[in-house]
JSON list of C-alpha atoms in Angstrom, two decimals:
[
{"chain": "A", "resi": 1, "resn": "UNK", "atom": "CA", "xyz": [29.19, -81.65, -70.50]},
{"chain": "A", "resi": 2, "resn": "UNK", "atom": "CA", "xyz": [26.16, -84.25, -69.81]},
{"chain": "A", "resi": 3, "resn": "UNK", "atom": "CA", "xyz": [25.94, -85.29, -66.21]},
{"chain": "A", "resi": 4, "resn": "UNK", "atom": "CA", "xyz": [24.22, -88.18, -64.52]},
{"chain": "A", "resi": 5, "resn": "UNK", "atom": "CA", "xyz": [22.87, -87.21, -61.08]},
{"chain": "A", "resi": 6, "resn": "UNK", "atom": "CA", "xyz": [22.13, -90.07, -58.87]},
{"chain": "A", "resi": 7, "resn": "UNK", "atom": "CA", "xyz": [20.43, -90.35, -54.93]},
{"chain": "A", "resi": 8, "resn": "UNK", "atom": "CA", "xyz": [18.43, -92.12, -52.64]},
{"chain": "A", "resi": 9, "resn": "UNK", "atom": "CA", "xyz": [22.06, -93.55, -51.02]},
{"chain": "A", "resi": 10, "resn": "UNK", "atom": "CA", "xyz": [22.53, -93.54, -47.32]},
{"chain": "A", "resi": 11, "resn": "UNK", "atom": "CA", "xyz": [22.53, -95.64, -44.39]},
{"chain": "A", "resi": 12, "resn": "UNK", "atom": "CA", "xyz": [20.56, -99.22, -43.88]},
{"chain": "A", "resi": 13, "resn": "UNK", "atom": "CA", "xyz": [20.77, -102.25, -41.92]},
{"chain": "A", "resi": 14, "resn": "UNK", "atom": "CA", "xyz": [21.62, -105.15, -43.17]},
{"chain": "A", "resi": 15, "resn": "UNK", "atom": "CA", "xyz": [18.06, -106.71, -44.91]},
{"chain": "A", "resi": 16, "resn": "UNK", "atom": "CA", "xyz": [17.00, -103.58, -45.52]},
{"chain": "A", "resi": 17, "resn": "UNK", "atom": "CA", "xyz": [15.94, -101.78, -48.82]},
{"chain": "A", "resi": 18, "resn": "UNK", "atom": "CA", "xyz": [17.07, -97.98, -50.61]},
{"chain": "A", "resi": 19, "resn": "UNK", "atom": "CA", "xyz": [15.79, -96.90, -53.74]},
{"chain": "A", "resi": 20, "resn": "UNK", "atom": "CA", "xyz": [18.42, -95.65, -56.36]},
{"chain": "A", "resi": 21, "resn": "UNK", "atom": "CA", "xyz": [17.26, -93.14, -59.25]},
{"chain": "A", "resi": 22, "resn": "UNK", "atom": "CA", "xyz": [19.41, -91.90, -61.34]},
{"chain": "A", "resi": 23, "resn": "UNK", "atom": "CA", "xyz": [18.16, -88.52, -64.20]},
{"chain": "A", "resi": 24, "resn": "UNK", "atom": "CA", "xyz": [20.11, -88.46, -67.19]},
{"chain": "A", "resi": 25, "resn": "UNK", "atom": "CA", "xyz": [19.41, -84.77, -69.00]},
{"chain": "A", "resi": 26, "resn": "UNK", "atom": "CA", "xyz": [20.49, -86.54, -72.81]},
{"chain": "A", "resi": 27, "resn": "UNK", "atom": "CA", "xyz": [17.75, -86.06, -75.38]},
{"chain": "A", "resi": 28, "resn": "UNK", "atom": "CA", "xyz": [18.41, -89.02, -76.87]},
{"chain": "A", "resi": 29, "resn": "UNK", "atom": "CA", "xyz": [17.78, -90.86, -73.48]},
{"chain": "A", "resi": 30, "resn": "UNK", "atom": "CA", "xyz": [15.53, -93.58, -74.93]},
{"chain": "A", "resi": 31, "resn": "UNK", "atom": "CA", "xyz": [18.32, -94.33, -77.55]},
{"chain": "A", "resi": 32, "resn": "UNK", "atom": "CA", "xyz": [20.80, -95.18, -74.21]},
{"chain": "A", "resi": 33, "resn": "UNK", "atom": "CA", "xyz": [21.92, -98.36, -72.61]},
{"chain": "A", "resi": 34, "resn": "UNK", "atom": "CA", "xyz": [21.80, -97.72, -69.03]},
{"chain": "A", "resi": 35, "resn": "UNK", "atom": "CA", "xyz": [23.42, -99.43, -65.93]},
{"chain": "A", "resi": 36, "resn": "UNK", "atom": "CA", "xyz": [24.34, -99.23, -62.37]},
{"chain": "A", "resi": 37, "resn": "UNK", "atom": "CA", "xyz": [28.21, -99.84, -60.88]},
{"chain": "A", "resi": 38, "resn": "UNK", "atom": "CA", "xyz": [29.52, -99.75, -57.66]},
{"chain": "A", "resi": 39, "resn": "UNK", "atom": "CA", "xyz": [33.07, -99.09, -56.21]},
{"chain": "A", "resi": 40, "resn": "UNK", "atom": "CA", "xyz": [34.41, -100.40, -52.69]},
{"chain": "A", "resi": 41, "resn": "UNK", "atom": "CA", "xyz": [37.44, -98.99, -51.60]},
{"chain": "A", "resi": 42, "resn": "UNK", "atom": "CA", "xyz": [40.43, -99.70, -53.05]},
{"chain": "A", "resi": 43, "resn": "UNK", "atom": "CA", "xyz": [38.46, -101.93, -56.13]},
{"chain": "A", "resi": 44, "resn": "UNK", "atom": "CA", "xyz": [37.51, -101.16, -59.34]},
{"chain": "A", "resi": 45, "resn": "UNK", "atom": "CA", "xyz": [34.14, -100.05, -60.55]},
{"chain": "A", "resi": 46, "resn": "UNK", "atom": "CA", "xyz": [32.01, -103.10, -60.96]},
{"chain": "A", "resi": 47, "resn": "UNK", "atom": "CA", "xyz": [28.62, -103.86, -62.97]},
{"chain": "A", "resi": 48, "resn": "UNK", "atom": "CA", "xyz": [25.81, -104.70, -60.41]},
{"chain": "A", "resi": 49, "resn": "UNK", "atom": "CA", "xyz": [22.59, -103.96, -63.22]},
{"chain": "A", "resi": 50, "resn": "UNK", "atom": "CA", "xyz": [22.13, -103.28, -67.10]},
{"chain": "A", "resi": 51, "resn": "UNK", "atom": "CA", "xyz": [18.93, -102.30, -68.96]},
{"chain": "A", "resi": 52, "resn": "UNK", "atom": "CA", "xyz": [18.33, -101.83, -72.50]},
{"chain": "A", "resi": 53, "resn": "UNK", "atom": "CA", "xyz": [17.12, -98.75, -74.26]},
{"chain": "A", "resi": 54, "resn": "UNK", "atom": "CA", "xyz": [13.83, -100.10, -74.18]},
{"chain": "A", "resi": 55, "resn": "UNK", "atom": "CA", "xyz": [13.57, -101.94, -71.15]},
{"chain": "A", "resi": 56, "resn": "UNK", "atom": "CA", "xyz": [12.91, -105.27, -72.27]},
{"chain": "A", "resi": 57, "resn": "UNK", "atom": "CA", "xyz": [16.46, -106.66, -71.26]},
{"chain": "A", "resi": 58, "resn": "UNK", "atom": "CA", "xyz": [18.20, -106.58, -68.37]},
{"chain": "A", "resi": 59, "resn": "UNK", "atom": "CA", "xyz": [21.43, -108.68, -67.47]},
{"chain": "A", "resi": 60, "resn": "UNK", "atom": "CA", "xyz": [22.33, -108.52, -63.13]},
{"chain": "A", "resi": 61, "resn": "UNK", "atom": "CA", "xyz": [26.05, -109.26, -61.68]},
{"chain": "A", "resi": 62, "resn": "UNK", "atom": "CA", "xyz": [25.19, -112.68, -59.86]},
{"chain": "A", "resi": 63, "resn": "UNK", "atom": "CA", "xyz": [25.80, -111.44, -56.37]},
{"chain": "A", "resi": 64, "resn": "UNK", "atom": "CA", "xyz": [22.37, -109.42, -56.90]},
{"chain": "A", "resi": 65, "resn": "UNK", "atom": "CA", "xyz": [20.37, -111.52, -58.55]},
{"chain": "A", "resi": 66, "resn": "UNK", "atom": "CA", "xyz": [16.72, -111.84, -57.26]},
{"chain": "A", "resi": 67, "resn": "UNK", "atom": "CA", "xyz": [17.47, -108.86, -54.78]},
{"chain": "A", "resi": 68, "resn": "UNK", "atom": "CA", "xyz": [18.11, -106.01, -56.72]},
{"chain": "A", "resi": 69, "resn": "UNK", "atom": "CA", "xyz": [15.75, -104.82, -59.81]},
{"chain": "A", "resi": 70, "resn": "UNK", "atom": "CA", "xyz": [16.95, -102.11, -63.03]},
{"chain": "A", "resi": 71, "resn": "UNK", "atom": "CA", "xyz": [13.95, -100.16, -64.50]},
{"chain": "A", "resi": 72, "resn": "UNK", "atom": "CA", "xyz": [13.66, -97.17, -65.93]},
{"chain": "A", "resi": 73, "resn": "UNK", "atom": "CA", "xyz": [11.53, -94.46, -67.63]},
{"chain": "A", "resi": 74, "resn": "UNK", "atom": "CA", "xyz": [11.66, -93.30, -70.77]},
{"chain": "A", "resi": 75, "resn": "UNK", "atom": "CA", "xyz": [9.18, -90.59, -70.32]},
{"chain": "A", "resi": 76, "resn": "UNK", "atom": "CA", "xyz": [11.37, -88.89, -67.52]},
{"chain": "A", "resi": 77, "resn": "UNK", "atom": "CA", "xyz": [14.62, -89.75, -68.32]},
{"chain": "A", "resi": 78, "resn": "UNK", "atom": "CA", "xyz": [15.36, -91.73, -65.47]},
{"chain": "A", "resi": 79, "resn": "UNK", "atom": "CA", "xyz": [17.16, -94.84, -64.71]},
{"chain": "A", "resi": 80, "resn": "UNK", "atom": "CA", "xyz": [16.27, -97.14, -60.73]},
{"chain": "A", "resi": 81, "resn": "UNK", "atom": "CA", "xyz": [17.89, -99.78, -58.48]},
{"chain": "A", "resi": 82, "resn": "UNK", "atom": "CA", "xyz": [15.31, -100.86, -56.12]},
{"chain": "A", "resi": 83, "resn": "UNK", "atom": "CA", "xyz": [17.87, -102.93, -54.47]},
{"chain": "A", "resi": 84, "resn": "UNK", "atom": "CA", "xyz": [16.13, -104.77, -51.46]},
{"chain": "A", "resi": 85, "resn": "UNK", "atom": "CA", "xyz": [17.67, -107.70, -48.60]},
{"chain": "A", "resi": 86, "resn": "UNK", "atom": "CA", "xyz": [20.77, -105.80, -48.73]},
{"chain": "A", "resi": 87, "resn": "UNK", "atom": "CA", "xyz": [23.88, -107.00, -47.60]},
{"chain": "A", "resi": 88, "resn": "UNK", "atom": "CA", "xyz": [27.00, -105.51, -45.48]},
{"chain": "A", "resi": 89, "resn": "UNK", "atom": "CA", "xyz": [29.37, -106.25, -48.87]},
{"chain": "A", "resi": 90, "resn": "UNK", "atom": "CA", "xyz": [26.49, -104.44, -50.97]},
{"chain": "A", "resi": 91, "resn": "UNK", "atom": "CA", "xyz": [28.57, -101.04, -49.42]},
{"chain": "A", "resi": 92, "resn": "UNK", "atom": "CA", "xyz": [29.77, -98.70, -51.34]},
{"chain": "A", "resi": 93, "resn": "UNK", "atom": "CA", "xyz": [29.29, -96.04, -53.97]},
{"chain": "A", "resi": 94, "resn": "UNK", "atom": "CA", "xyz": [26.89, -96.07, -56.96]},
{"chain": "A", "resi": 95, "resn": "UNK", "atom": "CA", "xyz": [27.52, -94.76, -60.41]},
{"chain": "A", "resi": 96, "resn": "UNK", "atom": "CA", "xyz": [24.75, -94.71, -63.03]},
{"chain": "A", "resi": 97, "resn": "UNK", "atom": "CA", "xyz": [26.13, -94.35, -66.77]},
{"chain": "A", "resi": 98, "resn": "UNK", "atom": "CA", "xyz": [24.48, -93.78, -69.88]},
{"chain": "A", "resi": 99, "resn": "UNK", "atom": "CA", "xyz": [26.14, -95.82, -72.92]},
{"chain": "A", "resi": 100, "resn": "UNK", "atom": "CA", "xyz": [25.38, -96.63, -76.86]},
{"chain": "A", "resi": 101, "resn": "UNK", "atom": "CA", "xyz": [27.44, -97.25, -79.59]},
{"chain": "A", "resi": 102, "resn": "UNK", "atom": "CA", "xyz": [29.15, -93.92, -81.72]},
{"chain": "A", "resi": 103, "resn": "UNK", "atom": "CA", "xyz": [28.48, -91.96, -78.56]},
{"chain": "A", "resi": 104, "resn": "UNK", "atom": "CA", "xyz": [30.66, -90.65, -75.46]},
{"chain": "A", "resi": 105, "resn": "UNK", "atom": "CA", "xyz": [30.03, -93.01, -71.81]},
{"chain": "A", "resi": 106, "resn": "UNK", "atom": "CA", "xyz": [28.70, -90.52, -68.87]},
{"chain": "A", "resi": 107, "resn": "UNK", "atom": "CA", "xyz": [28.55, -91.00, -66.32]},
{"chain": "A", "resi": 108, "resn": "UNK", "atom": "CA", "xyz": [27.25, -89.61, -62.88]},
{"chain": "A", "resi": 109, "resn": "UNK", "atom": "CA", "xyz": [29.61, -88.41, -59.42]},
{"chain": "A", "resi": 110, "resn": "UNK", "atom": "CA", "xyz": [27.65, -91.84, -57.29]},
{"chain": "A", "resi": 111, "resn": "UNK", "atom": "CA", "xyz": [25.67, -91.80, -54.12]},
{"chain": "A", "resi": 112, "resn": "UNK", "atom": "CA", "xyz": [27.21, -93.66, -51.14]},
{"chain": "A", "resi": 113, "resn": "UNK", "atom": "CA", "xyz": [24.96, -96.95, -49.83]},
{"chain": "A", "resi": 114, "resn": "UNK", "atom": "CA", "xyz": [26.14, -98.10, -46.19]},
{"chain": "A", "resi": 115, "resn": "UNK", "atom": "CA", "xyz": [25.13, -101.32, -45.06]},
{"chain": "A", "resi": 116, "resn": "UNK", "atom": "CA", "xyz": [25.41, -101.93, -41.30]},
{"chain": "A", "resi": 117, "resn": "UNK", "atom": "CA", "xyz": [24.96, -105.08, -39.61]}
]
């Protein structure tokens, strides 16, 4: 069973910045649309950021637009959110999942961002 291990979570102030990074152990990693979710309680898992295999596209939920930025590298397997002015309703846990067509979704257990005011 592939799984996703995300970190960098934890606690920030409000306009403050965390690093996400997110290792995906699939050999085919470069072949992989990756993104980033988050869940707040009681909600559903939402799409904040999506990359393509390559990079060259990425599509943001409009609430994180010009504040939070997807990369990733091929070379390592690994998938970022450099999310930066955060915001109190930017709480909550983030999942990193590894998609493309014919193939099963994984996805990671999420690492817990807390923004305080």
């Amino acid at each position: 069973q592939v799984q996703l291990v995300e970190s960098g979570g934890g606690l920030v102030q409000a306009g403050g910045t965390l690093s996400l990074s997110c290792v995906a152990p699939l050999s085919t990693f470069s072949n992989f649309f990756m993104s980033w979710y988050r869940q707040t309680h009681g909600n559903q898992r939402e799409l904040v950021a999506r990359i393509s295999p390559g990079g060259g596209t990425t599509t943001y939920d409009d609430s994180v637009k010009g504040r939070f930025t997807i990369s990733r590298d091929n070379s390592k397997n690994m998938v970022y959110l450099q999310m930066n002015s955060l915001k109190i309703e930017d709480t909550g846990v983030y999942y990193c999942k590894a998609d493309r067509v014919g193939r099963p979704v994984y996805w990671g257990r999420g690492t817990q961002v807390t923004v305080s005011s």
